[in-house]
Structure formats: structure tokens, C-alpha cells
PDB file of C-alpha atoms in Angstrom:
ATOM      1  CA  GLU A   1     107.381 -96.125  36.336  1.00  0.00           C
ATOM      2  CA  LYS A   2     105.802 -97.688  39.403  1.00  0.00           C
ATOM      3  CA  ARG A   3     106.989-101.188  40.165  1.00  0.00           C
ATOM      4  CA  THR A   4     104.750-103.816  41.707  1.00  0.00           C
ATOM      5  CA  VAL A   5     105.540-106.821  43.820  1.00  0.00           C
ATOM      6  CA  THR A   6     104.834-110.381  42.756  1.00  0.00           C
ATOM      7  CA  GLN A   7     101.267-111.068  43.834  1.00  0.00           C
ATOM      8  CA  ILE A   8     101.006-114.687  44.881  1.00  0.00           C
ATOM      9  CA  GLU A   9      97.610-116.164  45.628  1.00  0.00           C
ATOM     10  CA  LYS A  10      96.630-119.492  47.144  1.00  0.00           C
ATOM     11  CA  ASN A  11      97.079-121.162  43.757  1.00  0.00           C
ATOM     12  CA  GLY A  12     100.753-121.926  44.097  1.00  0.00           C
ATOM     13  CA  TYR A  13     104.113-120.296  43.522  1.00  0.00           C
ATOM     14  CA  PRO A  14     106.526-119.856  40.628  1.00  0.00           C
ATOM     15  CA  ASP A  15     108.971-122.760  40.379  1.00  0.00           C
ATOM     16  CA  SER A  16     111.916-120.642  41.554  1.00  0.00           C
ATOM     17  CA  ILE A  17     110.203-119.973  44.901  1.00  0.00           C
ATOM     18  CA  TYR A  18     109.771-123.689  45.574  1.00  0.00           C
ATOM     19  CA  MET A  19     113.442-124.276  44.763  1.00  0.00           C
ATOM     20  CA  ASN A  20     114.648-121.482  47.032  1.00  0.00           C
ATOM     21  CA  ALA A  21     112.276-122.475  49.840  1.00  0.00           C
ATOM     22  CA  ALA A  22     113.565-126.046  49.610  1.00  0.00           C
ATOM     23  CA  LYS A  23     117.146-124.767  49.787  1.00  0.00           C
ATOM     24  CA  VAL A  24     116.343-122.786  52.951  1.00  0.00           C
ATOM     25  CA  PHE A  25     114.416-125.695  54.476  1.00  0.00           C
ATOM     26  CA  GLN A  26     117.340-128.036  53.797  1.00  0.00           C
ATOM     27  CA  GLY A  27     119.522-125.855  56.013  1.00  0.00           C
ATOM     28  CA  ILE A  28     117.041-125.466  58.892  1.00  0.00           C
ATOM     29  CA  HIS A  29     115.076-128.728  59.039  1.00  0.00           C
ATOM     30  CA  THR A  30     115.172-130.760  62.238  1.00  0.00           C
ATOM     31  CA  GLU A  31     117.747-133.540  62.110  1.00  0.00           C
ATOM     32  CA  LYS A  32     116.528-136.660  63.876  1.00  0.00           C
ATOM     33  CA  ASN A  33     118.388-139.515  65.512  1.00  0.00           C
ATOM     34  CA  THR A  34     119.221-142.392  63.210  1.00  0.00           C
ATOM     35  CA  ASP A  35     116.742-144.697  64.953  1.00  0.00           C
ATOM     36  CA  ARG A  36     113.917-142.169  64.317  1.00  0.00           C
ATOM     37  CA  MET A  37     114.985-141.127  60.817  1.00  0.00           C
ATOM     38  CA  LEU A  38     112.215-142.463  58.579  1.00  0.00           C
ATOM     39  CA  VAL A  39     112.426-139.640  56.023  1.00  0.00           C
ATOM     40  CA  ARG A  40     115.901-138.939  54.680  1.00  0.00           C
ATOM     41  CA  TYR A  41     117.181-135.603  53.437  1.00  0.00           C
ATOM     42  CA  GLY A  42     120.092-135.810  51.044  1.00  0.00           C
ATOM     43  CA  ASP A  43     122.815-133.223  50.643  1.00  0.00           C
ATOM     44  CA  ASN A  44     121.948-130.485  48.160  1.00  0.00           C
ATOM     45  CA  SER A  45     124.507-127.990  49.472  1.00  0.00           C
ATOM     46  CA  GLU A  46     126.090-127.644  46.034  1.00  0.00           C
ATOM     47  CA  SER A  47     122.911-126.398  44.374  1.00  0.00           C
ATOM     48  CA  PRO A  48     122.821-122.571  44.461  1.00  0.00           C
ATOM     49  CA  MET A  49     119.867-120.326  45.246  1.00  0.00           C
ATOM     50  CA  MET A  50     117.953-119.125  42.201  1.00  0.00           C
ATOM     51  CA  PRO A  51     117.788-115.325  41.711  1.00  0.00           C
ATOM     52  CA  PHE A  52     114.922-113.647  43.535  1.00  0.00           C
ATOM     53  CA  LYS A  53     112.632-111.607  41.281  1.00  0.00           C
ATOM     54  CA  ASP A  54     111.992-109.049  44.019  1.00  0.00           C
ATOM     55  CA  GLU A  55     111.895-108.623  47.784  1.00  0.00           C
ATOM     56  CA  HIS A  56     108.401-110.107  47.969  1.00  0.00           C
ATOM     57  CA  SER A  57     109.604-113.295  46.278  1.00  0.00           C
ATOM     58  CA  ARG A  58     112.463-113.530  48.766  1.00  0.00           C
ATOM     59  CA  ARG A  59     110.053-113.138  51.665  1.00  0.00           C
ATOM     60  CA  VAL A  60     107.563-115.758  50.507  1.00  0.00           C
ATOM     61  CA  SER A  61     110.418-118.204  49.837  1.00  0.00           C
ATOM     62  CA  TYR A  62     111.540-117.919  53.444  1.00  0.00           C
ATOM     63  CA  GLU A  63     107.970-117.989  54.746  1.00  0.00           C
ATOM     64  CA  LEU A  64     107.291-121.196  52.817  1.00  0.00           C
ATOM     65  CA  ALA A  65     110.463-122.788  54.190  1.00  0.00           C
ATOM     66  CA  PHE A  66     109.649-121.862  57.788  1.00  0.00           C
ATOM     67  CA  SER A  67     106.030-122.983  57.415  1.00  0.00           C
ATOM     68  CA  ALA A  68     107.276-126.376  56.277  1.00  0.00           C
ATOM     69  CA  LEU A  69     109.653-126.429  59.258  1.00  0.00           C
ATOM     70  CA  LYS A  70     106.782-125.774  61.708  1.00  0.00           C
ATOM     71  CA  TYR A  71     104.894-128.776  60.359  1.00  0.00           C
ATOM     72  CA  GLN A  72     107.859-131.002  59.506  1.00  0.00           C
ATOM     73  CA  ASP A  73     106.710-133.900  61.709  1.00  0.00           C
ATOM     74  CA  LEU A  74     103.152-133.766  60.346  1.00  0.00           C
ATOM     75  CA  LEU A  75     104.303-133.540  56.713  1.00  0.00           C
ATOM     76  CA  GLU A  76     106.649-136.491  57.137  1.00  0.00           C
ATOM     77  CA  GLN A  77     103.854-138.498  58.756  1.00  0.00           C
ATOM     78  CA  ILE A  78     101.525-137.709  55.823  1.00  0.00           C
ATOM     79  CA  LEU A  79     104.170-138.847  53.329  1.00  0.00           C
ATOM     80  CA  LEU A  80     104.692-142.104  55.208  1.00  0.00           C
ATOM     81  CA  ASP A  81     101.012-142.862  55.923  1.00  0.00           C
ATOM     82  CA  SER A  82     100.037-142.249  52.291  1.00  0.00           C
ATOM     83  CA  SER A  83     102.869-144.485  51.026  1.00  0.00           C
ATOM     84  CA  ALA A  84     104.132-141.544  48.964  1.00  0.00           C
ATOM     85  CA  TYR A  85     107.430-142.061  50.799  1.00  0.00           C
ATOM     86  CA  PRO A  86     109.796-143.723  50.313  1.00  0.00           C
ATOM     87  CA  CYS A  87     109.666-142.692  46.666  1.00  0.00           C
ATOM     88  CA  TYR A  88     112.361-144.356  44.612  1.00  0.00           C
ATOM     89  CA  SER A  89     111.894-142.033  41.641  1.00  0.00           C
ATOM     90  CA  ILE A  90     112.681-138.952  43.779  1.00  0.00           C
ATOM     91  CA  PRO A  91     116.284-138.820  45.090  1.00  0.00           C
ATOM     92  CA  ASP A  92     117.004-137.903  48.712  1.00  0.00           C
ATOM     93  CA  GLU A  93     118.481-134.611  47.485  1.00  0.00           C
ATOM     94  CA  LEU A  94     114.930-133.549  46.547  1.00  0.00           C
ATOM     95  CA  THR A  95     113.233-134.574  49.816  1.00  0.00           C
ATOM     96  CA  SER A  96     113.296-130.964  51.043  1.00  0.00           C
ATOM     97  CA  LEU A  97     111.510-129.919  47.854  1.00  0.00           C
ATOM     98  CA  LEU A  98     109.006-132.748  48.358  1.00  0.00           C
ATOM     99  CA  VAL A  99     108.183-131.585  51.907  1.00  0.00           C
ATOM    100  CA  VAL A 100     107.977-127.904  50.971  1.00  0.00           C
ATOM    101  CA  MET A 101     105.679-128.616  48.026  1.00  0.00           C
ATOM    102  CA  LEU A 102     103.524-130.928  50.157  1.00  0.00           C
ATOM    103  CA  TYR A 103     103.022-128.142  52.699  1.00  0.00           C
ATOM    104  CA  ASP A 104     101.888-125.809  49.922  1.00  0.00           C
ATOM    105  CA  LEU A 105      99.671-128.496  48.389  1.00  0.00           C
ATOM    106  CA  GLN A 106      97.715-129.019  51.624  1.00  0.00           C
ATOM    107  CA  ASP A 107      97.607-125.249  52.182  1.00  0.00           C
ATOM    108  CA  ARG A 108      95.807-125.012  48.820  1.00  0.00           C
ATOM    109  CA  LYS A 109      93.360-127.717  49.966  1.00  0.00           C
ATOM    110  CA  PHE A 110      94.972-130.104  47.459  1.00  0.00           C
ATOM    111  CA  GLN A 111      93.859-127.977  44.509  1.00  0.00           C
ATOM    112  CA  GLU A 112      95.786-127.862  41.238  1.00  0.00           C
ATOM    113  CA  ARG A 113      98.620-125.346  41.041  1.00  0.00           C
ATOM    114  CA  LYS A 114      98.623-122.504  38.543  1.00  0.00           C
ATOM    115  CA  ILE A 115     101.580-122.385  36.129  1.00  0.00           C
ATOM    116  CA  PHE A 116     102.993-118.850  36.289  1.00  0.00           C
ATOM    117  CA  ASP A 117     105.595-118.745  33.514  1.00  0.00           C
ATOM    118  CA  LYS A 118     106.154-121.701  31.202  1.00  0.00           C
ATOM    119  CA  ASP A 119     109.504-120.254  30.131  1.00  0.00           C
ATOM    120  CA  LYS A 120     110.828-120.477  33.706  1.00  0.00           C
ATOM    121  CA  LEU A 121     109.757-123.968  34.692  1.00  0.00           C
ATOM    122  CA  VAL A 122     112.247-125.974  36.746  1.00  0.00           C
ATOM    123  CA  ALA A 123     112.493-129.679  35.923  1.00  0.00           C
ATOM    124  CA  GLU A 124     112.848-130.770  39.569  1.00  0.00           C
ATOM    125  CA  VAL A 125     109.753-128.808  40.626  1.00  0.00           C
ATOM    126  CA  GLN A 126     107.722-130.263  37.776  1.00  0.00           C
ATOM    127  CA  GLU A 127     108.907-133.783  38.648  1.00  0.00           C
ATOM    128  CA  VAL A 128     108.053-133.482  42.353  1.00  0.00           C
ATOM    129  CA  GLY A 129     104.757-131.725  41.623  1.00  0.00           C
ATOM    130  CA  ASN A 130     103.647-134.455  39.211  1.00  0.00           C
ATOM    131  CA  TYR A 131     104.654-137.113  41.726  1.00  0.00           C
ATOM    132  CA  LEU A 132     102.569-135.515  44.501  1.00  0.00           C
ATOM    133  CA  TYR A 133      99.539-135.214  42.207  1.00  0.00           C
ATOM    134  CA  ARG A 134      99.674-138.962  41.577  1.00  0.00           C
ATOM    135  CA  TYR A 135      99.225-139.470  45.323  1.00  0.00           C
ATOM    136  CA  ILE A 136      96.916-136.528  45.928  1.00  0.00           C
ATOM    137  CA  THR A 137      93.919-138.590  47.121  1.00  0.00           C
ATOM    138  CA  LYS A 138      96.044-140.677  49.483  1.00  0.00           C
ATOM    139  CA  LEU A 139      97.844-137.582  50.808  1.00  0.00           C
ATOM    140  CA  ALA A 140      94.550-135.821  51.574  1.00  0.00           C
ATOM    141  CA  ALA A 141      93.218-138.973  53.249  1.00  0.00           C
ATOM    142  CA  ALA A 142      96.367-139.308  55.373  1.00  0.00           C
ATOM    143  CA  LEU A 143      95.997-135.712  56.585  1.00  0.00           C
ATOM    144  CA  ALA A 144      92.311-136.287  57.364  1.00  0.00           C
ATOM    145  CA  ARG A 145      93.111-139.441  59.384  1.00  0.00           C
ATOM    146  CA  CYS A 146      95.748-137.573  61.347  1.00  0.00           C
ATOM    147  CA  ARG A 147      93.359-134.729  62.172  1.00  0.00           C
ATOM    148  CA  ILE A 148      90.617-137.157  63.214  1.00  0.00           C
ATOM    149  CA  LYS A 149      93.039-139.086  65.391  1.00  0.00           C
ATOM    150  CA  HIS A 150      94.034-135.921  67.259  1.00  0.00           C
ATOM    151  CA  ASP A 151      90.602-134.253  67.064  1.00  0.00           C
ATOM    152  CA  ALA A 152      92.259-131.295  65.324  1.00  0.00           C
ATOM    153  CA  LEU A 153      90.124-128.716  63.509  1.00  0.00           C
ATOM    154  CA  SER A 154      93.176-127.458  61.582  1.00  0.00           C
ATOM    155  CA  ILE A 155      96.850-128.281  61.152  1.00  0.00           C
ATOM    156  CA  GLU A 156      97.735-125.459  63.553  1.00  0.00           C
ATOM    157  CA  TYR A 157      97.040-128.014  66.303  1.00  0.00           C
ATOM    158  CA  PHE A 158     100.329-129.681  65.293  1.00  0.00           C
ATOM    159  CA  VAL A 159     102.543-126.605  65.778  1.00  0.00           C
ATOM    160  CA  PRO A 160     104.929-127.232  68.709  1.00  0.00           C
ATOM    161  CA  GLU A 161     103.835-125.208  71.753  1.00  0.00           C
ATOM    162  CA  THR A 162     107.122-123.298  72.001  1.00  0.00           C
ATOM    163  CA  ILE A 163     106.777-122.078  68.392  1.00  0.00           C
ATOM    164  CA  TRP A 164     103.094-121.227  68.885  1.00  0.00           C
ATOM    165  CA  LYS A 165     103.913-119.032  71.903  1.00  0.00           C
ATOM    166  CA  GLN A 166     106.726-117.304  70.002  1.00  0.00           C
ATOM    167  CA  GLU A 167     104.373-116.542  67.109  1.00  0.00           C
ATOM    168  CA  GLN A 168     101.727-115.153  69.442  1.00  0.00           C
ATOM    169  CA  ARG A 169     104.262-112.771  70.979  1.00  0.00           C
ATOM    170  CA  ALA A 170     105.723-111.757  67.619  1.00  0.00           C
ATOM    171  CA  SER A 171     102.328-111.071  66.047  1.00  0.00           C
ATOM    172  CA  ALA A 172     101.578-108.475  68.737  1.00  0.00           C
ATOM    173  CA  LEU A 173     104.829-106.523  68.289  1.00  0.00           C
ATOM    174  CA  PRO A 174     104.871-103.311  66.225  1.00  0.00           C
ATOM    175  CA  VAL A 175     106.440-103.602  62.755  1.00  0.00           C
ATOM    176  CA  CYS A 176     109.740-101.758  62.371  1.00  0.00           C
ATOM    177  CA  VAL A 177     111.187-100.838  58.970  1.00  0.00           C
ATOM    178  CA  TRP A 178     114.429 -99.191  57.915  1.00  0.00           C
ATOM    179  CA  ILE A 179     114.432 -96.364  55.393  1.00  0.00           C
ATOM    180  CA  ASN A 180     116.999 -97.020  52.683  1.00  0.00           C
ATOM    181  CA  THR A 181     118.403 -93.487  52.650  1.00  0.00           C
ATOM    182  CA  LEU A 182     120.503 -94.300  49.576  1.00  0.00           C
ATOM    183  CA  LYS A 183     117.254 -94.427  47.613  1.00  0.00           C
ATOM    184  CA  ILE A 184     114.777 -92.164  49.412  1.00  0.00           C
ATOM    185  CA  SER A 185     114.604 -89.560  52.174  1.00  0.00           C
ATOM    186  CA  LEU A 186     112.520 -89.653  55.337  1.00  0.00           C
ATOM    187  CA  GLU A 187     110.450 -86.738  54.059  1.00  0.00           C
ATOM    188  CA  ASP A 188     109.632 -88.479  50.776  1.00  0.00           C
ATOM    189  CA  VAL A 189     108.688 -91.713  52.576  1.00  0.00           C
ATOM    190  CA  ILE A 190     106.318 -89.818  54.865  1.00  0.00           C
ATOM    191  CA  LYS A 191     104.792 -88.022  51.865  1.00  0.00           C
ATOM    192  CA  ASP A 192     104.332 -91.332  50.009  1.00  0.00           C
ATOM    193  CA  LEU A 193     102.720 -93.039  53.015  1.00  0.00           C
ATOM    194  CA  GLU A 194     100.388 -90.119  53.655  1.00  0.00           C
ATOM    195  CA  MET A 195      99.305 -90.204  49.982  1.00  0.00           C
ATOM    196  CA  LYS A 196      98.395 -93.849  50.565  1.00  0.00           C
ATOM    197  CA  GLY A 197      96.105 -92.893  53.448  1.00  0.00           C
ATOM    198  CA  LEU A 198      98.372 -93.415  56.471  1.00  0.00           C
ATOM    199  CA  THR A 199      98.667 -90.839  59.227  1.00  0.00           C
ATOM    200  CA  LYS A 200     101.878 -89.957  61.035  1.00  0.00           C
ATOM    201  CA  VAL A 201     101.533 -89.918  64.841  1.00  0.00           C
ATOM    202  CA  GLU A 202     103.992 -89.038  67.584  1.00  0.00           C
ATOM    203  CA  SER A 203     104.435 -92.462  69.212  1.00  0.00           C
ATOM    204  CA  VAL A 204     103.193 -96.054  69.268  1.00  0.00           C
ATOM    205  CA  SER A 205     100.818 -95.121  72.100  1.00  0.00           C
ATOM    206  CA  ASP A 206      98.876 -93.069  69.521  1.00  0.00           C
ATOM    207  CA  PHE A 207      98.509 -95.940  67.056  1.00  0.00           C
ATOM    208  CA  ASP A 208      95.257 -96.576  65.285  1.00  0.00           C
ATOM    209  CA  HIS A 209      95.111 -98.971  62.317  1.00  0.00           C
ATOM    210  CA  TYR A 210      96.398 -96.768  59.445  1.00  0.00           C
ATOM    211  CA  THR A 211      99.074 -94.890  61.370  1.00  0.00           C
ATOM    212  CA  PHE A 212     102.850 -94.871  61.730  1.00  0.00           C
ATOM    213  CA  ALA A 213     105.516 -93.138  63.777  1.00  0.00           C
ATOM    214  CA  VAL A 214     109.174 -92.219  63.386  1.00  0.00           C
ATOM    215  CA  ASP A 215     111.342 -94.026  65.914  1.00  0.00           C
ATOM    216  CA  GLN A 216     112.289 -91.570  68.675  1.00  0.00           C
ATOM    217  CA  HIS A 217     115.902 -92.747  68.849  1.00  0.00           C
ATOM    218  CA  CYS A 218     116.637 -93.731  65.242  1.00  0.00           C
ATOM    219  CA  HIS A 219     115.229 -91.340  62.657  1.00  0.00           C
ATOM    220  CA  ASP A 220     115.691 -93.680  59.710  1.00  0.00           C
ATOM    221  CA  VAL A 221     113.351 -96.237  61.293  1.00  0.00           C
ATOM    222  CA  LEU A 222     109.562 -96.180  61.040  1.00  0.00           C
ATOM    223  CA  VAL A 223     107.187 -98.104  63.297  1.00  0.00           C
ATOM    224  CA  PHE A 224     103.751 -99.417  62.258  1.00  0.00           C
ATOM    225  CA  PRO A 225     100.942-101.335  64.004  1.00  0.00           C
ATOM    226  CA  SER A 226     101.311-105.115  63.698  1.00  0.00           C
ATOM    227  CA  SER A 227      97.948-105.262  61.890  1.00  0.00           C
ATOM    228  CA  LEU A 228      99.488-103.488  58.877  1.00  0.00           C
ATOM    229  CA  ARG A 229     102.282-106.010  58.236  1.00  0.00           C
ATOM    230  CA  GLU A 230     100.847-107.694  55.137  1.00  0.00           C
ATOM    231  CA  GLU A 231      99.586-104.467  53.570  1.00  0.00           C
ATOM    232  CA  LEU A 232     102.968-102.807  54.078  1.00  0.00           C
ATOM    233  CA  LEU A 233     104.905-105.590  52.415  1.00  0.00           C
ATOM    234  CA  ASN A 234     102.800-105.197  49.276  1.00  0.00           C
ATOM    235  CA  LEU A 235     103.740-101.524  48.840  1.00  0.00           C
ATOM    236  CA  ASP A 236     105.986-100.502  45.972  1.00  0.00           C
ATOM    237  CA  LEU A 237     108.286 -98.915  48.582  1.00  0.00           C
ATOM    238  CA  PHE A 238     109.240-102.471  49.585  1.00  0.00           C
ATOM    239  CA  ALA A 239     109.383-103.746  46.004  1.00  0.00           C
ATOM    240  CA  ASP A 240     111.916-100.994  45.229  1.00  0.00           C
ATOM    241  CA  CYS A 241     113.827-101.703  48.480  1.00  0.00           C
ATOM    242  CA  LYS A 242     113.241 -98.147  49.677  1.00  0.00           C
ATOM    243  CA  LEU A 243     111.849 -99.628  52.898  1.00  0.00           C
ATOM    244  CA  LEU A 244     113.347-102.733  54.492  1.00  0.00           C
ATOM    245  CA  LEU A 245     111.626-104.861  57.114  1.00  0.00           C
ATOM    246  CA  GLN A 246     113.500-104.926  60.431  1.00  0.00           C
TER     247      GLN A 246
END
């Protein structure tokens, strides 16, 4: 039976992804000096990660956390300018969840989130989500004021220059994946990819869009054009952990 990855549109995430993204963000967010600390992040180190449904869910959890990190200063400013923070009904231990969910809310253009599975709702996510919706007009207005002030067409203007340059370099690099030889052979991977319309070439210098090559030095590594990253990660080969992103 063919497995599929969790398809997640711009209408929100399952509650478990918000919780895991908040847990990751808590460990990587920028700590500020006490005199600049207007938004406080409590200690949620005792709360464990929730189980990931599949590799795609793991990836989007980390992507959401790192997206929130890129815009941490902007998100904190929006919370403060809208008077949504400080919020005495939300403990400091949930501030990471508040910031992560705010990033996703603005990424959805402040549209209502779809409920994926009512049997797997998480109380903290529902609490923070309902709180943000009460301030939704003020949050959107605070973001608009900030963009007008800086003459910014999008929030990408607020990405620190060092991170922006790193992303530009990374986006141009070929995508490398490991073959999980405990689950599938190189030959079967090649056959599967060719059935999906990809063509095997000798080296990266021969790349077109739907092509791939076997690494010349490590024969359990495949290399793809950077333009294929998103399409690759939606393949069942990744859902079944037969291919692993380098």
C-alpha cells in the first residue's frame, strides 16, 4: 500500500505541529539582554515533543520554528504594538507557542485556521489560537503599520541580512539525499524515480529540471537540482524514510 505524506496547505497545521514547532523555537530563540527583554519566554524544558506523524510533519515543524526565529523581532513588535502582549491569561511557558502561531497566522493573511482532527486537539494550542483571534484586527493593523513605517512590501524586508545571504546561497545548492539501504536498494530507487518522470544523468553539470545523479564518491547518495526540493519531499520515498534529506 502506498503511503502519502501529510499535505499541509496555507490553512494552518495540526495542533501537534504547533506544539513541536514551539518546543524547537524555545530552544533556538534569541535571548535578549534584561534591559531589552520586553517579551518573556518561560521554561518549558520539561514538556516533551509530541510524536511526529511522518517525516513531512517533522520537517514542517522545524520549518515553522525557524521561520518564527527569522522574524522573532518583528513578531514580538507586533504583539507589543497590538497590546496582545503582555497577556496575563497566557503563561510565559506558552510564549514560544504564541510567537510560532502568530507567524503562521500572518502567513495565512490572518485567515481562520482549518481544524484537521478534532480527536487530536491540544488544549494549549486551542487556548493560544483563540486568544490570537480575539486580537486579530489589532495584530493585522500592527503589522501594516510596521510595513508602512519601513516601506516594506513584504515581511521578508525584516529578515536579518546575514540570514538572507545564507538563504540565497543555500537555495542555489543542489539537494543531496541519502538512500536508506536498510529499506531500499539504489537500483529500486532509480527505477522508482524514473517511473515518476525523472531522468538519471552522469553529473550535476548535466542537470535539467527533472534530473538526478548518483554521487560520484558516495553511491548511496543522490543529487538533485535545487528547484526540485519541494517536489522531492512530497514523494512517498520520503514518507517511508527510504530517502533521507542530507
